[in-house]
CSV table of C-alpha atoms in Angstrom, one decimal:
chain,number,residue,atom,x,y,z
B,402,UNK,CA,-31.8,94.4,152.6
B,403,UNK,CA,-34.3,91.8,152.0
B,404,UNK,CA,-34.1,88.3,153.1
B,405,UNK,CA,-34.6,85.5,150.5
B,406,UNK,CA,-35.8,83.3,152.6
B,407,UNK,CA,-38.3,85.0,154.6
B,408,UNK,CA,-40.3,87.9,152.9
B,409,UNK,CA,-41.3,89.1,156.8
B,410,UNK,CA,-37.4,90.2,157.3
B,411,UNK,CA,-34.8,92.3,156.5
B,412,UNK,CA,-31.4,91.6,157.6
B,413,UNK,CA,-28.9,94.6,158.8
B,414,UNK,CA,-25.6,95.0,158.0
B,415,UNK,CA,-22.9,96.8,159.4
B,416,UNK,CA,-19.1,97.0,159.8
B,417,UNK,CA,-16.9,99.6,161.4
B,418,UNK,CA,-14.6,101.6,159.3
B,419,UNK,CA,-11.3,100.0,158.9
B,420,UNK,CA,-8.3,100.9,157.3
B,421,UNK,CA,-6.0,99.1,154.8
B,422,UNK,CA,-2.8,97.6,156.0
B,423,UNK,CA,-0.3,99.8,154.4
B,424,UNK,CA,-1.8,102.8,157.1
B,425,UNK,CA,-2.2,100.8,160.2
B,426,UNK,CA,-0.8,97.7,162.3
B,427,UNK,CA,-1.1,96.0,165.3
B,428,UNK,CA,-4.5,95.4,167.9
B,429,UNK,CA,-6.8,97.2,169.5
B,430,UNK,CA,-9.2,96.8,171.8
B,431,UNK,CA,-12.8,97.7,169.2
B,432,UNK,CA,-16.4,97.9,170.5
B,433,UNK,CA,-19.2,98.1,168.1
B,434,UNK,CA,-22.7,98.9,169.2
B,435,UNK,CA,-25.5,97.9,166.7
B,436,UNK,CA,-28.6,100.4,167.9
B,437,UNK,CA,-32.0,98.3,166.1
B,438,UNK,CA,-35.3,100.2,165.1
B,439,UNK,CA,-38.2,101.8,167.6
B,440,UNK,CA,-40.5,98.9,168.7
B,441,UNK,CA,-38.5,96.0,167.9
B,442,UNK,CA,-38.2,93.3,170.7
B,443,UNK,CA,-35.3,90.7,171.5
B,444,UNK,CA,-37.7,87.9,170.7
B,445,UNK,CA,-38.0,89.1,167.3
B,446,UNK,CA,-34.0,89.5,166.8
B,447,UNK,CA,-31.9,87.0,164.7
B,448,UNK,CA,-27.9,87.6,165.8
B,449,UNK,CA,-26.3,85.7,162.8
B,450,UNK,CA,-22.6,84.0,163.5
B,451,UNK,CA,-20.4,86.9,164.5
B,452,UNK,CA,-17.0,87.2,163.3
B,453,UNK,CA,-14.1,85.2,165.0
B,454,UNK,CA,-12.8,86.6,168.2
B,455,UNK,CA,-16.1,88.6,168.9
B,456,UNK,CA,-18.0,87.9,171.6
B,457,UNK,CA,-21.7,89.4,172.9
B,458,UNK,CA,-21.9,92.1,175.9
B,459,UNK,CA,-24.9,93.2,177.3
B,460,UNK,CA,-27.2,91.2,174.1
B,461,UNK,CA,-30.6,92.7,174.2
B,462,UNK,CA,-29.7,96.1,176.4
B,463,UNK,CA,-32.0,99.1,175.6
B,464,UNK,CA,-30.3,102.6,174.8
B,465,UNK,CA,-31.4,106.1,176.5
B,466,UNK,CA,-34.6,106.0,173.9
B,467,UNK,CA,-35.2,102.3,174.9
B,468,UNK,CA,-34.3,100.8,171.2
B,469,UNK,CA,-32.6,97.5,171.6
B,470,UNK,CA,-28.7,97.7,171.4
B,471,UNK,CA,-26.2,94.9,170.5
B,472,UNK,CA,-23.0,95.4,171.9
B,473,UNK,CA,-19.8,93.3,170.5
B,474,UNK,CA,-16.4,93.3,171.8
B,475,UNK,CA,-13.0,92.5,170.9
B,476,UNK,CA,-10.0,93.1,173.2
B,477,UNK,CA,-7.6,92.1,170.2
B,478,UNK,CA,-9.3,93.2,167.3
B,479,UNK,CA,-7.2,94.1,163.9
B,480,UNK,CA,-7.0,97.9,162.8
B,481,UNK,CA,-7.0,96.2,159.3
B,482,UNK,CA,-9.8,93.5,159.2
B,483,UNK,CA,-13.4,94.1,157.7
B,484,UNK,CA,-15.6,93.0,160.6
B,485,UNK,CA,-19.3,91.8,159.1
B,486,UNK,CA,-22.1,91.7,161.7
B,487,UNK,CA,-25.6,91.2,160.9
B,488,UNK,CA,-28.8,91.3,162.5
B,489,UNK,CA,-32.1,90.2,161.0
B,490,UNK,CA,-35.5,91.7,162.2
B,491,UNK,CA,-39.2,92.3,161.1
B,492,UNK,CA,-39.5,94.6,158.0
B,493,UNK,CA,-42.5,95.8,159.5
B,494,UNK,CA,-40.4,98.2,161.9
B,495,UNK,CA,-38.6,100.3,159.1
B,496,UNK,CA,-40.3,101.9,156.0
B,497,UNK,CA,-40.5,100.2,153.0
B,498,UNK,CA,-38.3,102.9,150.8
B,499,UNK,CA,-35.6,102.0,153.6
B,500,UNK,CA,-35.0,98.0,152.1
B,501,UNK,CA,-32.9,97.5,149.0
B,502,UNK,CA,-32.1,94.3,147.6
B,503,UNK,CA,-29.0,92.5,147.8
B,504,UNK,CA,-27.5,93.5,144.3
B,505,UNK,CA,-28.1,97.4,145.5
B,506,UNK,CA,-25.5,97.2,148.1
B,507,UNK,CA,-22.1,99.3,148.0
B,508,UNK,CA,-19.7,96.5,146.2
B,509,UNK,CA,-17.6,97.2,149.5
B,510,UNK,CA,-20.0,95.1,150.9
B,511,UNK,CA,-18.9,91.9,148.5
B,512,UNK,CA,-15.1,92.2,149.5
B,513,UNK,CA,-16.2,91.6,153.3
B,514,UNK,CA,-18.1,89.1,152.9
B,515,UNK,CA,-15.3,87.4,150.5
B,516,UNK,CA,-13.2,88.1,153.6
B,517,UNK,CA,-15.8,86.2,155.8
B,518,UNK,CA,-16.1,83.4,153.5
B,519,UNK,CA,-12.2,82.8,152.9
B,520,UNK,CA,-12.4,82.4,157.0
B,521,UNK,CA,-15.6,79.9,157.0
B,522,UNK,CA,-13.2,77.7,154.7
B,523,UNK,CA,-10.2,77.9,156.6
B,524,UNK,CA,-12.4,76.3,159.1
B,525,UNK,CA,-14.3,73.8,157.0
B,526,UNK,CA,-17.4,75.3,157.0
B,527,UNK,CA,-17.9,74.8,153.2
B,528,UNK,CA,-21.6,75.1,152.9
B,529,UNK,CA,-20.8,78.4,154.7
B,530,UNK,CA,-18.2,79.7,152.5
B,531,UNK,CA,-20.2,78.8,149.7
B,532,UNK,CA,-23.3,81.2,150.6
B,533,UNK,CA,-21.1,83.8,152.1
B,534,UNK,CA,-18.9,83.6,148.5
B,535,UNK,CA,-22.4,83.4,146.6
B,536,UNK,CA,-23.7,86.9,148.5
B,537,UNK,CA,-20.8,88.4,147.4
B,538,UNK,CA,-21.3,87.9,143.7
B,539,UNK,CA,-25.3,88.6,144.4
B,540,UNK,CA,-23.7,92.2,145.7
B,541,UNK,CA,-21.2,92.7,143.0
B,542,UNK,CA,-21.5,90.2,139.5
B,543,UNK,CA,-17.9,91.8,138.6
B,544,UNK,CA,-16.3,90.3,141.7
B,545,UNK,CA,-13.6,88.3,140.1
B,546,UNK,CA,-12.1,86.7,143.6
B,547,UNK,CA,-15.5,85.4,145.0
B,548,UNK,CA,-15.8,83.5,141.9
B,549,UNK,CA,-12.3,81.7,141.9
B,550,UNK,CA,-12.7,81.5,146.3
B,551,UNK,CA,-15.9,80.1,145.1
B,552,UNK,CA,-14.2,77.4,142.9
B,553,UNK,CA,-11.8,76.5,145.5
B,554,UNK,CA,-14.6,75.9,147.7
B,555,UNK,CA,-16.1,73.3,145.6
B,556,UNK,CA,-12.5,71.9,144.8
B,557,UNK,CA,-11.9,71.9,148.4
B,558,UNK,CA,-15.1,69.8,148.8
B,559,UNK,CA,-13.7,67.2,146.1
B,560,UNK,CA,-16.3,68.6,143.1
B,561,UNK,CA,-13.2,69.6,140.8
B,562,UNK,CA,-15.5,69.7,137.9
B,563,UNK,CA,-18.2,71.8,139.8
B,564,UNK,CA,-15.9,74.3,140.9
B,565,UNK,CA,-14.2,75.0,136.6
B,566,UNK,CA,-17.0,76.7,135.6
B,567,UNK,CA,-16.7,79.7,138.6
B,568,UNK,CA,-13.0,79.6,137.2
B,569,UNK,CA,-13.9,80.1,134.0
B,570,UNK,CA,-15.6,83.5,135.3
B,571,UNK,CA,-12.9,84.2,137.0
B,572,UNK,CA,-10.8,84.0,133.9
B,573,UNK,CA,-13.5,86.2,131.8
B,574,UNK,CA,-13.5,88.8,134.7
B,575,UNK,CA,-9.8,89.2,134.8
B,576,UNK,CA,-7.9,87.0,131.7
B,577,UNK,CA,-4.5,88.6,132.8
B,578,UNK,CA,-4.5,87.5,136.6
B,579,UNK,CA,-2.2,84.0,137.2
B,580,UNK,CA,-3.6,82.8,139.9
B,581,UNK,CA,-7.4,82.2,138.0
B,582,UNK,CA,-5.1,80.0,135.8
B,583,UNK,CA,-3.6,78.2,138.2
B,584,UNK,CA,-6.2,77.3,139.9
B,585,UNK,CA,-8.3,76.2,137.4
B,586,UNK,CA,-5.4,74.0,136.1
B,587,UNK,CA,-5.7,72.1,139.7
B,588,UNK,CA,-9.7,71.5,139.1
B,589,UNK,CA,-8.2,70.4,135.3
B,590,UNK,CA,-5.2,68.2,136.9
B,591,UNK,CA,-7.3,66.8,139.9
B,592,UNK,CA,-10.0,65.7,137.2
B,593,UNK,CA,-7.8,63.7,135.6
B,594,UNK,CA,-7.4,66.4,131.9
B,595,UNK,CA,-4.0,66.8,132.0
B,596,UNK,CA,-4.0,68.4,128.7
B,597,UNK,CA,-6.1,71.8,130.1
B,598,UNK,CA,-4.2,71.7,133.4
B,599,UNK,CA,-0.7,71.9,131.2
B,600,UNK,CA,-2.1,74.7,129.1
B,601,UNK,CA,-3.5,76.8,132.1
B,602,UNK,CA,-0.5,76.1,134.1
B,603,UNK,CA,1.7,77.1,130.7
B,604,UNK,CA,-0.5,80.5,130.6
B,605,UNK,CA,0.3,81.8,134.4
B,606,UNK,CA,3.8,81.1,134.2
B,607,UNK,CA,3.1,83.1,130.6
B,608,UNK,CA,1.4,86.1,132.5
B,609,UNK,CA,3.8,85.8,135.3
B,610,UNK,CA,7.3,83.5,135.2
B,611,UNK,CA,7.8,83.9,139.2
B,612,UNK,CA,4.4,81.9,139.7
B,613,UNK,CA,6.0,79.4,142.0
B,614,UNK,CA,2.8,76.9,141.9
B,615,UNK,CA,2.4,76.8,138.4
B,616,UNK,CA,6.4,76.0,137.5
B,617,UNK,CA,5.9,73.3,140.2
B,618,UNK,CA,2.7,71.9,138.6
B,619,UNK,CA,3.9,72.2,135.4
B,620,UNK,CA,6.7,70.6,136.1
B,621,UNK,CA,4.5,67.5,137.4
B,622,UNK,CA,2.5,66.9,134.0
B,623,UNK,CA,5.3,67.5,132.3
B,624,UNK,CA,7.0,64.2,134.3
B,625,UNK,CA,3.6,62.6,133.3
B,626,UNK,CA,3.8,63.1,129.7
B,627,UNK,CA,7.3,61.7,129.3
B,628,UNK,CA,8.9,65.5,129.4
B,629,UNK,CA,11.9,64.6,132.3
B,630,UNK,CA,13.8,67.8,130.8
B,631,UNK,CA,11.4,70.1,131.0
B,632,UNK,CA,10.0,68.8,134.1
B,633,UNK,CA,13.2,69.0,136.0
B,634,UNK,CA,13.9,72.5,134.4
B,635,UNK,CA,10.2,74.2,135.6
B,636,UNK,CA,11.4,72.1,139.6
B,637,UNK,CA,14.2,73.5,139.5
B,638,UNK,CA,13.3,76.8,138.7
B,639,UNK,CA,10.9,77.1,141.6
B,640,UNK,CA,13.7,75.7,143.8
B,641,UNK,CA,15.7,78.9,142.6
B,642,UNK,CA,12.6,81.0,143.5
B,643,UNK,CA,12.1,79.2,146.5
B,644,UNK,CA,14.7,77.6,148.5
B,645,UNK,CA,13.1,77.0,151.3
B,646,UNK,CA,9.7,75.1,149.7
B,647,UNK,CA,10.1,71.5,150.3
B,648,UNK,CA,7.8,70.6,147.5
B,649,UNK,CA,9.8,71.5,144.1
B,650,UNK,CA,12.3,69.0,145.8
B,651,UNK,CA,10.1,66.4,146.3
B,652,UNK,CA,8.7,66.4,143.2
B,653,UNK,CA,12.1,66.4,141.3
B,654,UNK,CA,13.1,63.5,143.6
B,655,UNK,CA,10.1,61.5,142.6
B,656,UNK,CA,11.1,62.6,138.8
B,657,UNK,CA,14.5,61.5,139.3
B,658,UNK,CA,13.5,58.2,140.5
B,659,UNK,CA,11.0,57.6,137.9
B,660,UNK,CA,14.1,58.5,135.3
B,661,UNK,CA,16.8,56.2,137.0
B,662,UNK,CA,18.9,58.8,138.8
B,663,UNK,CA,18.9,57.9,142.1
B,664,UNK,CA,21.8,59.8,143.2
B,665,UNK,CA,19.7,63.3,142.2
B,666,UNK,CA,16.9,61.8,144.0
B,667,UNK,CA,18.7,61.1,147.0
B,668,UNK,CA,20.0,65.0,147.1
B,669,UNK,CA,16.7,66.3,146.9
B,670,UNK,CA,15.4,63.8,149.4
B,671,UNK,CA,18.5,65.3,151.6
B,672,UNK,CA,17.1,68.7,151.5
B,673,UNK,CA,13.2,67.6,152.1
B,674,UNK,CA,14.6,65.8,155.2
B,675,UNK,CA,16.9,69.1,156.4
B,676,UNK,CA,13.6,71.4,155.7
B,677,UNK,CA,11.4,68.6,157.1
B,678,UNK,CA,12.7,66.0,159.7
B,679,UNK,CA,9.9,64.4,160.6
B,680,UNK,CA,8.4,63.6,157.1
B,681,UNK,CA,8.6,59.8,157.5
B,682,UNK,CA,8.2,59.1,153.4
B,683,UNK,CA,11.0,61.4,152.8
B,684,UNK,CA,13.6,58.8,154.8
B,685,UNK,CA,11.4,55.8,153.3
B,686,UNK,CA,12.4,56.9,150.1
B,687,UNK,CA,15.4,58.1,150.1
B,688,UNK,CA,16.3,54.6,151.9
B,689,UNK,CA,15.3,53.4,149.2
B,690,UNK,CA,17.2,55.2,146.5
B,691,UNK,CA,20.2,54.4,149.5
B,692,UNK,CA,19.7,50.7,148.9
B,693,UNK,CA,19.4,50.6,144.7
B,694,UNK,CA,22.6,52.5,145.2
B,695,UNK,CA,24.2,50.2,147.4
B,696,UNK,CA,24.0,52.0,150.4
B,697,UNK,CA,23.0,49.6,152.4
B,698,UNK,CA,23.9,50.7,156.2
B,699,UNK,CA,22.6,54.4,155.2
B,700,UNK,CA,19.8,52.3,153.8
B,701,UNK,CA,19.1,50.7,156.9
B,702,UNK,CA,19.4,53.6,159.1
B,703,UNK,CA,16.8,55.6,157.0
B,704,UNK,CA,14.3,53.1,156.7
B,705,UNK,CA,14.0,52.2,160.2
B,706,UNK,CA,14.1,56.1,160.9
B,707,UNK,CA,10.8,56.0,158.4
B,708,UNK,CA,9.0,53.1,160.4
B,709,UNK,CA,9.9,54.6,163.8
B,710,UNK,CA,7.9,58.2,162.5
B,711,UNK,CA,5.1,56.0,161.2
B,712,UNK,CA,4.3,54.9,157.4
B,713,UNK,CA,1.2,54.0,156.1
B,714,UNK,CA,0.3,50.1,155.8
B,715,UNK,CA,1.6,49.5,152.2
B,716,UNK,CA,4.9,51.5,152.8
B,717,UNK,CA,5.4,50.0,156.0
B,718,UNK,CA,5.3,46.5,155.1
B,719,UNK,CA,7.5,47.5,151.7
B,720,UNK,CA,9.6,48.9,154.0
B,721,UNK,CA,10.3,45.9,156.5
B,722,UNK,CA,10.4,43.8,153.5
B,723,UNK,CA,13.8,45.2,151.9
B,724,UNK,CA,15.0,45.8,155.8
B,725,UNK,CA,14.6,41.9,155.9
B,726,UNK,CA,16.7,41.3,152.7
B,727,UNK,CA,18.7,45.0,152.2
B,728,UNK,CA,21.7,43.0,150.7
B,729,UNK,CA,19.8,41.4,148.2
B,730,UNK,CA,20.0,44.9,145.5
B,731,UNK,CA,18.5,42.5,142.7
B,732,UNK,CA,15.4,41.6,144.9
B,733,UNK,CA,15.1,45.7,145.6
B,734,UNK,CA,14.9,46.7,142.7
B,735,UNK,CA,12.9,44.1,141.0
B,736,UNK,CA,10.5,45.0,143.7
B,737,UNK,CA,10.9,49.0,142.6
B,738,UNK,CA,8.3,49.9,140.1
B,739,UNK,CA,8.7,52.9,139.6
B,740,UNK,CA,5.4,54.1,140.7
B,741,UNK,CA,6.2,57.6,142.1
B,742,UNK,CA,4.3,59.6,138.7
B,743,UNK,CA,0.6,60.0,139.5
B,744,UNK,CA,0.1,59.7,142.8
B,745,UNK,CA,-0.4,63.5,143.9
B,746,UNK,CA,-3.1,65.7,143.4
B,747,UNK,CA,-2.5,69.4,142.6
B,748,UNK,CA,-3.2,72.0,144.8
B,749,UNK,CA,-2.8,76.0,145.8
């Protein structure tokens, strides 16, 4: 198709058949052989980034006619994976009936290169996934996916406000699918509207009840808006759904605090430290709830654990300060201010 950038090139695309994952499984060892146009000469070629865990044999070899060949292997290669290679070359080497534009391309095309730009932000290579995303919707307009991947990119980047209106497409594309909703109540949350995160959040639990993020976030704004019931009712219905998720526990924990029952807390905290032992905060706080309890040697012995993981400056020196003075329960919790509500951003 033709390049954008340079009206003197086209850019190939190819990618081997592949099967879905309910027909195949496992590795296997893949070689793909890209054969380029009569005439064309390795100084001419552009090889753009190839996927992860190719790697280039023989670049530049001529075939039995003497056209370049590219050859790419992979010793481990998934029977299930859309692999994207492409090659850009002068235009002058094909006919001009054999270029299409971008938005021509088999929509097949649009879900590999979602695939390829899902991987570019796994590695932060944002500016990547963002072109990679924006071909795909340049390919197919309908895409829903690319646009919410798209929005995830930017909220990924911190532009929560940029990436809402590729959620909103999202939404239009596909008003019944959950996760648009959820994610677009994170850009909502993270940008400080609480009012459209709550009613997105509201809406995929709506379309479906099991959505484990959205209960959890819910449950969140509800705690900020004064809602303790409801809150701990959406936490602990994602803790049924998940028992194994530290984070509806945590949250509760942090709700209970803020609401005065430190005993709850301190169960919740019980299970983040059994699913977690090395989260440092988890001991820090639940030392803490130890001490407003009275407590005080299970106090100690869970804020020292917390200091010996490593805390962050502020928690640290909070937390030597009531290890200084534990039997002094007025001074704790005169120094408790209840500060665990909005201190979290949302997130898939």
């Amino acid at each position: 198709y033709k390049r954008q950038d340079d009206n003197q090139l086209v850019k190939a695309l190819s990618f081997p058949t592949w099967f879905g994952e309910v027909f195949t499984h496992g590795n296997t060892d893949m070689t793909v052989i890209i054969h380029l146009p009569p005439g064309v000469k390795n100084s001419e070629v552009q090889l753009h980034d190839l996927p992860p865990g190719w790697t280039e044999d023989y670049p530049g070899s001529a075939d039995e006619s003497g056209n370049i060949t590219y050859t790419f292997i992979n010793p481990t290669a998934s029977g299930y994976s859309a692999y994207l290679f492409e090659i850009s070359f002068p235009k002058s080497y094909i006919s001009e009936s054999a270029v299409v534009e971008m938005s021509q391309l088999d929509p097949l095309y649009a879900v590999v290169y979602s695939e390829r730009g899902v991987n570019y932000g796994r590695q932060g290579e944002y500016d990547q996934a963002i072109i990679t995303f924006n071909n795909a919707i340049t390919i197919d307009p309908e895409n829903a996916a690319a646009y919410r991947y798209l929005g995830y990119t930017y909220a990924l980047m911190g532009e929560y406000e940029k990436s809402i209106p590729y959620y909103d497409q999202a939404i239009m594309l596909q008003p019944d699918e959950a996760s648009h909703y959820n994610a677009r109540g994170n850009a909502f949350a993270n940008s400080g509207d609480t009012e459209n995160a709550f009613n997105d959040y509201s809406k995929a639990i709506e379309l479906n009840p099991s959505d484990l993020a959205s209960l959890i976030d819910r449950g969140w704004i509800h705690a900020l808006r004064g809602d303790i019931e409801s809150g701990i009712a959406d936490l602990s219905k994602a803790v049924e759904l998940d028992p194994g998720n530290l984070r509806p526990y945590l949250i509760r924990a942090w709700i209970y605090d803020d609401s005065g029952d430190y005993a709850s807390a301190v169960k919740d905290y019980d299970v983040v430290i059994e699913l977690d032992p090395s989260y440092a905060e988890a001991y820090f706080w639940r030392g803490i709830g130890q001490a407003i309890l009275g407590n005080s040697q299970q106090a100690e012995m869970d804020l020292e654990t917390a200091l010996d993981l490593g805390l962050g400056p502020e928690d640290e020196e909070w937390a030597r300060g009531i290890l200084n003075d534990l039997r002094d329960l007025a001074g704790i919790q005169a120094s408790y201010d209840g500060s665990w509500l909005g201190t979290t951003e949302q997130g898939e």
